PDB file of C-alpha atoms and ligand atoms in Angstrom:
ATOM      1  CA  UNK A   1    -150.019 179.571  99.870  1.00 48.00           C
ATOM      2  CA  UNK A   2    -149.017 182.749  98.741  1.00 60.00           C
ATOM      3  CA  UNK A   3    -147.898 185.260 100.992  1.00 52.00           C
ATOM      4  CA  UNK A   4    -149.412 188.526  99.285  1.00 52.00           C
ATOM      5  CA  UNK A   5    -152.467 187.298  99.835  1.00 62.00           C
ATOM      6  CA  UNK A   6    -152.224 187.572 102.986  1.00 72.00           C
ATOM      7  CA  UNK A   7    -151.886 191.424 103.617  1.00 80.00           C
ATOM      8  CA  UNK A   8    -154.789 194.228 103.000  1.00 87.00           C
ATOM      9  CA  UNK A   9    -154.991 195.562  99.668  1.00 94.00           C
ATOM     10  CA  UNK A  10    -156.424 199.226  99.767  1.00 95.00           C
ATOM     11  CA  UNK A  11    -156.434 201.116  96.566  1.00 97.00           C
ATOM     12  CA  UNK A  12    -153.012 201.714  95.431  1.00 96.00           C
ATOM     13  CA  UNK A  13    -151.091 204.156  93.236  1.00 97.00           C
ATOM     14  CA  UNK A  14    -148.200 202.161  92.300  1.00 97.00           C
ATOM     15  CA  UNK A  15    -146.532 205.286  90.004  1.00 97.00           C
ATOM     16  CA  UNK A  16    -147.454 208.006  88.677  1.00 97.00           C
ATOM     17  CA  UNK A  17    -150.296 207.241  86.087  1.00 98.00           C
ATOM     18  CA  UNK A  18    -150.999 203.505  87.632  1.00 98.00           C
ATOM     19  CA  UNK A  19    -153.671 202.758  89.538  1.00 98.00           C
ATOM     20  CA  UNK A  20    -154.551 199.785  91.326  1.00 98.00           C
ATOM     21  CA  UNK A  21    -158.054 198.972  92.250  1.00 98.00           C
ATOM     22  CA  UNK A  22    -158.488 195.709  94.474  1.00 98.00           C
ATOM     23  CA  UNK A  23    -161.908 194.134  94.082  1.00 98.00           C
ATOM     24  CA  UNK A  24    -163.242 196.424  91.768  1.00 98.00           C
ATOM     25  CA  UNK A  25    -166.091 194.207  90.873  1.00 98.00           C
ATOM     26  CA  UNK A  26    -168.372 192.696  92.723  1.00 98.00           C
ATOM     27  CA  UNK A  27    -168.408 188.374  92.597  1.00 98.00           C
ATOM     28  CA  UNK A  28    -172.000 189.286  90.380  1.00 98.00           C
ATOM     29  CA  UNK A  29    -169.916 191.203  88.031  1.00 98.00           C
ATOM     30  CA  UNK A  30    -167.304 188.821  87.414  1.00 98.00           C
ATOM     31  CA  UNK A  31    -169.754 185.993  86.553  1.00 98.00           C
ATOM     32  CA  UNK A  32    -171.420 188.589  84.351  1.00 98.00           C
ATOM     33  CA  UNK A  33    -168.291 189.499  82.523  1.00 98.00           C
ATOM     34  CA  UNK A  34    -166.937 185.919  82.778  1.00 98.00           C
ATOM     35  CA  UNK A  35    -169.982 184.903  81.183  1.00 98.00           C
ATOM     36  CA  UNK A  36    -169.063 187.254  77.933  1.00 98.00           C
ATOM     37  CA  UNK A  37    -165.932 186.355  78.071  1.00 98.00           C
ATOM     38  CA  UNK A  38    -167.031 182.837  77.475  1.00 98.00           C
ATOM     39  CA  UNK A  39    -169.086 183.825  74.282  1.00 98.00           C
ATOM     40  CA  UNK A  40    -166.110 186.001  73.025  1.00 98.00           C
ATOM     41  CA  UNK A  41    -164.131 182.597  73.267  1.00 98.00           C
ATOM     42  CA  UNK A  42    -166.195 180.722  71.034  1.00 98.00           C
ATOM     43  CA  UNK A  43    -165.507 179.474  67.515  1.00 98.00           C
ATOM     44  CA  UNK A  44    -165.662 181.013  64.715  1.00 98.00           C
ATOM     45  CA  UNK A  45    -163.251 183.724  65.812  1.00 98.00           C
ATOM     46  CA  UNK A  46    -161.904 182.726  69.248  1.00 98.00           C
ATOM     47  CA  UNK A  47    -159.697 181.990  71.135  1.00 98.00           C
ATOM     48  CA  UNK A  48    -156.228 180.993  69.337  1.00 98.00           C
ATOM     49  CA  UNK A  49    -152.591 180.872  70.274  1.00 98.00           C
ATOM     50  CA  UNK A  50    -150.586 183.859  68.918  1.00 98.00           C
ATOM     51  CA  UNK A  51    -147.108 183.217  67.402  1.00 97.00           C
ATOM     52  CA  UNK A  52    -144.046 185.963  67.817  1.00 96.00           C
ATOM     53  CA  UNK A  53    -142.504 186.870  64.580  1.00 95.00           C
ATOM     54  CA  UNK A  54    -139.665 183.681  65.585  1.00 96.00           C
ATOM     55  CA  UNK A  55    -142.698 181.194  65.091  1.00 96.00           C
ATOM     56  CA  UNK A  56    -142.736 180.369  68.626  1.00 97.00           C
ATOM     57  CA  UNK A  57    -146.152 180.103  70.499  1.00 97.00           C
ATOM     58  CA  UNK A  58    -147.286 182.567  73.298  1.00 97.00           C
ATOM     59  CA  UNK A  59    -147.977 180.776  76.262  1.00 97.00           C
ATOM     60  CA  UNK A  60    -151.725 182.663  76.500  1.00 98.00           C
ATOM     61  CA  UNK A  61    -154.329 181.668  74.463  1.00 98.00           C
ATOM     62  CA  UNK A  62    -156.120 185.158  73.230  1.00 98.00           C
ATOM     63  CA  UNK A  63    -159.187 186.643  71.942  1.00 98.00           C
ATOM     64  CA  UNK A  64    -159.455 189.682  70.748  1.00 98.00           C
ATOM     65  CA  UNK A  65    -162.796 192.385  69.908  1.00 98.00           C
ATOM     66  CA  UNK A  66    -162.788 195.363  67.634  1.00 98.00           C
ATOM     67  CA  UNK A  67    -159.262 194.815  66.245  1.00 98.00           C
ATOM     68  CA  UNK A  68    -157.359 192.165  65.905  1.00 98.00           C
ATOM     69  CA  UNK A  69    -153.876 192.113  67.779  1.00 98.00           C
ATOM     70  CA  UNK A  70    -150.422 189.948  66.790  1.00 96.00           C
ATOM     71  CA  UNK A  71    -147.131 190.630  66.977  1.00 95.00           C
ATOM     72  CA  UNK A  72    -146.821 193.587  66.155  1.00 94.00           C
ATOM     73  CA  UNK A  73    -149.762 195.145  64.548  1.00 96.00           C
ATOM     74  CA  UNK A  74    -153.704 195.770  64.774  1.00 97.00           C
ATOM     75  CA  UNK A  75    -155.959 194.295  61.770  1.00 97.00           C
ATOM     76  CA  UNK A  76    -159.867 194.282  61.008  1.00 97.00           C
ATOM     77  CA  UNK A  77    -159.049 190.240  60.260  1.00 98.00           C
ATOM     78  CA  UNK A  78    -157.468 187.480  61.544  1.00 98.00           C
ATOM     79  CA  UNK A  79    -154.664 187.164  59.581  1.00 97.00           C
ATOM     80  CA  UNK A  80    -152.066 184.988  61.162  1.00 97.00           C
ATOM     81  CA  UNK A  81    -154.836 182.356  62.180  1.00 96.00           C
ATOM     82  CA  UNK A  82    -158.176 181.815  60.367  1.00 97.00           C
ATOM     83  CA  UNK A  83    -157.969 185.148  58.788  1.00 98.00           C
ATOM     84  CA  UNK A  84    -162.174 185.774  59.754  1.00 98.00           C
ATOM     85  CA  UNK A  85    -163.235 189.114  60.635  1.00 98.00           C
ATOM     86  CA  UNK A  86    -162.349 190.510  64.186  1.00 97.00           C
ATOM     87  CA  UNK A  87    -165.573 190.523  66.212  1.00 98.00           C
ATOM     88  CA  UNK A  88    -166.967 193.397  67.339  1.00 98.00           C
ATOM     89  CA  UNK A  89    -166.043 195.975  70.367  1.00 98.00           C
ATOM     90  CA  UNK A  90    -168.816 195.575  72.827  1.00 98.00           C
ATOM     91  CA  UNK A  91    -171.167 198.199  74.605  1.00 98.00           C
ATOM     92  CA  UNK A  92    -170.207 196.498  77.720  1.00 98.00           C
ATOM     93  CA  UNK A  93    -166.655 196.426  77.853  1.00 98.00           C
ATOM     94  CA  UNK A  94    -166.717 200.587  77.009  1.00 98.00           C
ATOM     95  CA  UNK A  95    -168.750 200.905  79.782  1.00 98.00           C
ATOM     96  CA  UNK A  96    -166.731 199.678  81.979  1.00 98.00           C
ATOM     97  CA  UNK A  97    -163.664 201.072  80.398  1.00 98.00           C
ATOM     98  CA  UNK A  98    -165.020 204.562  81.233  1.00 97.00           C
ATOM     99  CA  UNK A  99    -166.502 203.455  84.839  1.00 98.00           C
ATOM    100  CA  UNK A 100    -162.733 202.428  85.402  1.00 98.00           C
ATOM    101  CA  UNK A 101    -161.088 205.635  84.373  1.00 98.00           C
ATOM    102  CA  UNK A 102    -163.466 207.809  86.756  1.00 98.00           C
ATOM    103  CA  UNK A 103    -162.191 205.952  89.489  1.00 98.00           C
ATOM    104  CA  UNK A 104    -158.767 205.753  88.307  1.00 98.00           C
ATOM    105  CA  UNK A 105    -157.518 208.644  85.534  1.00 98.00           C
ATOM    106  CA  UNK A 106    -160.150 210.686  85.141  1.00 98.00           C
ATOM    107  CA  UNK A 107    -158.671 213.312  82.934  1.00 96.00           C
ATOM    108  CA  UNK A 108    -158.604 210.993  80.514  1.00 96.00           C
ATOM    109  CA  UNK A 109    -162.403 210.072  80.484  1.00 94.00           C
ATOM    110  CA  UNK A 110    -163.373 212.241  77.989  1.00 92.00           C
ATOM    111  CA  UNK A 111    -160.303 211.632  75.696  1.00 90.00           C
ATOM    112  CA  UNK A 112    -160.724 207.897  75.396  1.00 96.00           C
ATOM    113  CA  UNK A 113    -161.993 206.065  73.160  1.00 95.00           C
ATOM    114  CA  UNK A 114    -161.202 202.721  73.561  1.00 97.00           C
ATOM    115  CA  UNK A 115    -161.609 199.668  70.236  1.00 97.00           C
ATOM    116  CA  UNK A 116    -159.920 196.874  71.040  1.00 98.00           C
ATOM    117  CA  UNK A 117    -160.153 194.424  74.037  1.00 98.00           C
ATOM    118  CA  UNK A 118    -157.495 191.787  74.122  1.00 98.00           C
ATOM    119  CA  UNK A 119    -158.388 188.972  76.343  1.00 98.00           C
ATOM    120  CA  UNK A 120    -155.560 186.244  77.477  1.00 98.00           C
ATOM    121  CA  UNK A 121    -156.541 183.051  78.858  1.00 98.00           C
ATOM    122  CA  UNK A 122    -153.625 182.276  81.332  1.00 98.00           C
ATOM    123  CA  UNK A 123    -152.946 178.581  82.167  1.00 98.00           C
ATOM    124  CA  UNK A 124    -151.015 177.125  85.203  1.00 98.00           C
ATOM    125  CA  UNK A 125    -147.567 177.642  83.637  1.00 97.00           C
ATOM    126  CA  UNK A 126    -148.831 180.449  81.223  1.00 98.00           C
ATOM    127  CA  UNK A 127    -146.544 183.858  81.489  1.00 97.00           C
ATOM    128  CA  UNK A 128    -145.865 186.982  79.619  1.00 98.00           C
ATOM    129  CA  UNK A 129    -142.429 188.711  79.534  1.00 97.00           C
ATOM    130  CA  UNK A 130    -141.488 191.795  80.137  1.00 98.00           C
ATOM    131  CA  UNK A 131    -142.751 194.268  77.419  1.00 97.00           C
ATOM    132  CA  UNK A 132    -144.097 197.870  75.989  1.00 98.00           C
ATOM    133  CA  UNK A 133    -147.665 198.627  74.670  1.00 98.00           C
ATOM    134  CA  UNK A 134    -146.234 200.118  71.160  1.00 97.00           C
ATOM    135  CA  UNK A 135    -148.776 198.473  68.832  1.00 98.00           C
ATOM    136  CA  UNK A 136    -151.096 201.689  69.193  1.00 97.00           C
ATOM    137  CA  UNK A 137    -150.773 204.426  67.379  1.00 97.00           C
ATOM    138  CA  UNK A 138    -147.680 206.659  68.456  1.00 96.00           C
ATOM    139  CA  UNK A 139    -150.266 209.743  69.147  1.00 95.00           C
ATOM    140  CA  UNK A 140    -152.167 207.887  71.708  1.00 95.00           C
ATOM    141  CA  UNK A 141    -149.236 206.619  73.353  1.00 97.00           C
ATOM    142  CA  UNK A 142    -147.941 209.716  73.638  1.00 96.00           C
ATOM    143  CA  UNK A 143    -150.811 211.299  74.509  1.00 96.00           C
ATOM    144  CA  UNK A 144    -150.756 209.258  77.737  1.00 97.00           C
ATOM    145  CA  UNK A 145    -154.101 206.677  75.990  1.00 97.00           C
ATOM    146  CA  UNK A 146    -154.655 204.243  79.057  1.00 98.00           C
ATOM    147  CA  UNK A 147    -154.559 200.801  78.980  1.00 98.00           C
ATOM    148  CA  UNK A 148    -157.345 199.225  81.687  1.00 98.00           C
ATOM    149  CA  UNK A 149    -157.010 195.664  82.689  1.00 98.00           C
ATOM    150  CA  UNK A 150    -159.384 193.300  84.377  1.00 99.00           C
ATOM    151  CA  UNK A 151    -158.652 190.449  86.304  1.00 99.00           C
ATOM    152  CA  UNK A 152    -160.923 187.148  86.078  1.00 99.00           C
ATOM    153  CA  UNK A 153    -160.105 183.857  87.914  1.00 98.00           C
ATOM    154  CA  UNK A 154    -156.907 182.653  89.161  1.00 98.00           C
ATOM    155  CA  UNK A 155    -154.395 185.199  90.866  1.00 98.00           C
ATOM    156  CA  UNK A 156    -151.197 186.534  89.069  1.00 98.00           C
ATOM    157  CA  UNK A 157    -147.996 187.509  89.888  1.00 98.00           C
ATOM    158  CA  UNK A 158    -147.828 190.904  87.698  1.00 98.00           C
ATOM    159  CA  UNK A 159    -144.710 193.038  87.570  1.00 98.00           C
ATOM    160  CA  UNK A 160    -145.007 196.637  86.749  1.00 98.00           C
ATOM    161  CA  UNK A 161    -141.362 198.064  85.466  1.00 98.00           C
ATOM    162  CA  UNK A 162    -140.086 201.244  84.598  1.00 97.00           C
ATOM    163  CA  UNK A 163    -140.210 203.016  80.734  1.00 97.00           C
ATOM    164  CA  UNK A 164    -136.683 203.227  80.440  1.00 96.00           C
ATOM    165  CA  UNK A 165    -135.494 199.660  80.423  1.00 95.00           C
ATOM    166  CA  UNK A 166    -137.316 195.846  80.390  1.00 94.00           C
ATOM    167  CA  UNK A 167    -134.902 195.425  83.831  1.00 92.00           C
ATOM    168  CA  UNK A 168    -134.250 197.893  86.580  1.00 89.00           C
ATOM    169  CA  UNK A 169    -136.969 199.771  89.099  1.00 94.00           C
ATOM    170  CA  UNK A 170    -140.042 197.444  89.373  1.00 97.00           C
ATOM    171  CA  UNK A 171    -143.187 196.550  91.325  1.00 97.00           C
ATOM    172  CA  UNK A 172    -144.681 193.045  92.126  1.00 97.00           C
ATOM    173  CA  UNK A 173    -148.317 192.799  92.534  1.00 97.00           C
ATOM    174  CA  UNK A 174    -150.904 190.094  92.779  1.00 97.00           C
ATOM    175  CA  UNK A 175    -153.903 190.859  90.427  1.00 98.00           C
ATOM    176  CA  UNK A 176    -156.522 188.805  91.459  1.00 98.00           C
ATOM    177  CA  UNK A 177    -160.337 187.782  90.655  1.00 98.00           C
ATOM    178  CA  UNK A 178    -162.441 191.130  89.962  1.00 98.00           C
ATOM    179  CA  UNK A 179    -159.511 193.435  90.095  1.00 98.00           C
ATOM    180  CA  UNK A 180    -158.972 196.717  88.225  1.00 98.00           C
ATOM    181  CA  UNK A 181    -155.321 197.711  87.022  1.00 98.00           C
ATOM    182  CA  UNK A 182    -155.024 200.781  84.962  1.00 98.00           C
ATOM    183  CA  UNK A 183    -151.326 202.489  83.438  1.00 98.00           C
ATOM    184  CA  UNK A 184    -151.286 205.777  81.212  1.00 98.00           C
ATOM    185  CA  UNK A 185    -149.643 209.135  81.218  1.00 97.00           C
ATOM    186  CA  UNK A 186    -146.379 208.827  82.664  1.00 97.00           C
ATOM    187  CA  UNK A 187    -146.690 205.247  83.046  1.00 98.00           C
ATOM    188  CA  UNK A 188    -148.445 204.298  79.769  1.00 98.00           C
ATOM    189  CA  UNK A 189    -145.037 203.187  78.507  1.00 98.00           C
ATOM    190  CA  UNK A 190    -144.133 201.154  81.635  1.00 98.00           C
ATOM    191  CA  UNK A 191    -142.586 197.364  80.731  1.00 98.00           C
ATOM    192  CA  UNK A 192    -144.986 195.521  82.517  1.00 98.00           C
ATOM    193  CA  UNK A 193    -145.589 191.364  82.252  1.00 98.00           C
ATOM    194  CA  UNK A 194    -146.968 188.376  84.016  1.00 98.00           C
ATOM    195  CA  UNK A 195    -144.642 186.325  86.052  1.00 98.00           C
ATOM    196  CA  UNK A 196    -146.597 183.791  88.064  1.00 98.00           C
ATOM    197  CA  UNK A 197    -150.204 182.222  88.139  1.00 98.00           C
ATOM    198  CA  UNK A 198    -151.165 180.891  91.458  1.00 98.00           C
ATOM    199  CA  UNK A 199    -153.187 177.603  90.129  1.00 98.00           C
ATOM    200  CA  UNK A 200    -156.653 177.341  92.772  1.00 97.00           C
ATOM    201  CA  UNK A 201    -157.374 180.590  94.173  1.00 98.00           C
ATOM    202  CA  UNK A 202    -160.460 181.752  92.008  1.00 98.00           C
ATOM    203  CA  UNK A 203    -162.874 182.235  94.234  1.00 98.00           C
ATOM    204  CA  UNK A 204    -165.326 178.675  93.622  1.00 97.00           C
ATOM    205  CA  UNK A 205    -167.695 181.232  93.343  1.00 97.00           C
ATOM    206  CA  UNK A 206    -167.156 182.457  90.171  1.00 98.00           C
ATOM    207  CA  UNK A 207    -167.528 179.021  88.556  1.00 97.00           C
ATOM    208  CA  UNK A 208    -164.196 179.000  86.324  1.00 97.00           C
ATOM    209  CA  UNK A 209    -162.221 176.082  86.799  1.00 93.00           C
ATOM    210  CA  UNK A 210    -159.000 176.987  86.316  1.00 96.00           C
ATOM    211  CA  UNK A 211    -156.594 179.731  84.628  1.00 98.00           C
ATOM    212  CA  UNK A 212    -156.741 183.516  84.806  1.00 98.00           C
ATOM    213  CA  UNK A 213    -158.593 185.695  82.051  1.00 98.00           C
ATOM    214  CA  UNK A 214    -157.339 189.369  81.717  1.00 98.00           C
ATOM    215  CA  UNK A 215    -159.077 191.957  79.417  1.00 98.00           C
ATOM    216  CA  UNK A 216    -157.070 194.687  78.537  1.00 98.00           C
ATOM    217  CA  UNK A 217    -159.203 197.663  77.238  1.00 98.00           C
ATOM    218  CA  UNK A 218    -157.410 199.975  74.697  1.00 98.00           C
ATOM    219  CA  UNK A 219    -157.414 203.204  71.831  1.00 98.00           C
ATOM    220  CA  UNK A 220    -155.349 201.392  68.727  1.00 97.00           C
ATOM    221  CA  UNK A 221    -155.527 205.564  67.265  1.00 95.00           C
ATOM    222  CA  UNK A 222    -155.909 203.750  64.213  1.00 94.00           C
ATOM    223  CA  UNK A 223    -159.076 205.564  63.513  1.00 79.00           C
ATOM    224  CA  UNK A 224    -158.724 208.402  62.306  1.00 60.00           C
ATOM    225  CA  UNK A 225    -161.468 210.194  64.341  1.00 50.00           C
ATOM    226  CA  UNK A 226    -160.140 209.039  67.031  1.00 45.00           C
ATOM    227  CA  UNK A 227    -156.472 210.178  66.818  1.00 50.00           C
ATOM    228  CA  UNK A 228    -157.944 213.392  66.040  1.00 51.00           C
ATOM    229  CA  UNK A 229    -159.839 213.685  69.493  1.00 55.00           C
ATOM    230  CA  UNK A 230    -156.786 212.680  71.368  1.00 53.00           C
ATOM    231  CA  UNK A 231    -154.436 214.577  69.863  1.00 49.00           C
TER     232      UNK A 231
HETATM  233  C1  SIN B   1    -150.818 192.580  78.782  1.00 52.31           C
HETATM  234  O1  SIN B   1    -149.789 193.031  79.195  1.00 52.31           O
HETATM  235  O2  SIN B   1    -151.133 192.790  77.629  1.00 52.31           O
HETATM  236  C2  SIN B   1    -151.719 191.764  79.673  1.00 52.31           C
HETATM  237  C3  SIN B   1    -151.420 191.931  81.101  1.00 52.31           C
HETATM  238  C4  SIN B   1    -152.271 191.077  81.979  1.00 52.31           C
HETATM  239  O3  SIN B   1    -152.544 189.939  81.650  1.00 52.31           O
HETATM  240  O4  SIN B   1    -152.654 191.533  83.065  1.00 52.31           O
HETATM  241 MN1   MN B   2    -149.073 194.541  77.734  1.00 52.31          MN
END
């Protein structure tokens, strides 16, 4: 058992700029959004496993909507796997994107316009190292552009670190099932990564059998209207 669990979990502001919601959606929300996930998974256009520029696999499987995301770059089509079009951004996930920032960074609300999801399927042993956000457009990184995440399914381990350097001042949290992490303005550049998954404690519930989902809601600034709104 993991200890974490353990302890309340009010609404936290880890740094300046990250917010952590605990249980920001209801168990009827998660199946809803776990049930798009699902179709977002599917073939043609689902869910593949990435490659870093060394050739060696990530150890998430990933989806992505609106733009496509590998290391390092954003494109309309799929070109390090089956090289079909991206599918679409949905209604859903920028509602939600802007229902998170009121509750979160709201100054940013009107600013955003987020494009691109990118949705990792974590298995038991699945991690992700410490890293930057750089593959959006300087301007919206340094215009503070938020990155939202949402938690499906099996708890995490999730370290927030500083801007400065991949080691040094950090946070541990657990993400778990239905909860809302969000990082921009002073801490949109934050190395941040995954260092556990606790296998087992989705809530039954939610009917996924294993693994942890997280859909990270985004602004590439690749379009050009919207680079000019946020800049
Ligand atoms: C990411 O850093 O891109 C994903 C983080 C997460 O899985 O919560
Ligand atoms: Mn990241």
């Amino acid at each position: 058992m993991h200890q974490l669990s353990l302890l309340p979990r009010p609404k936290q502001h880890l740094a300046r700029g990250a917010v952590h919601i605990p249980d920001w959606l209801s168990l009827e929300q998660q199946r809803q959004l776990l049930s798009l996930c699902r179709e977002w998974a599917k073939q043609p256009a689902g869910l593949y496993t990435p490659k870093m520029l060394d050739g060696i696999p990530l150890s998430v499987r990933v989806v992505c909507l609106g733009w496509h995301w590998y290391p390092y770059r954003y494109s309309k089509t799929r070109d390090d796997c089956d090289r079909l079009p991206c599918k679409p951004f949905p209604v859903e996930l920028q509602h939600l994107a802007s229902r998170a920032l009121e509750e979160t960074l709201a100054q940013y609300e009107q600013l955003f316009q987020p494009d691109v999801a990118i949705i990792n399927w974590y298995g038991a042993r699945a991690k992700l190292g410490m890293h930057q956000d750089r593959t959006e457009a300087e301007a919206v990184r340094s215009a503070g552009s938020p990155i939202i995440s949402i938690s499906l399914g099996d708890t995490c381990l999730f370290r927030l670190g500083n801007s400065d350097t991949r080691s040094g001042v950090h946070q541990d949290i657990e993400l778990q099932s239905g909860d809302l992490f969000v990082f921009g303005g002073a801490a949109r550049m934050a190395f941040h990564g995954v260092l556990k998954i606790y296998s087992e404690t989705a809530p039954p519930e939610l009917g996924m059998k294993q693994g942890r989902l997280s859909i990270t809601i985004r602004q590439t600034g690749l379009s050009h209207v919207f680079q000019q709104k946020l800049v």
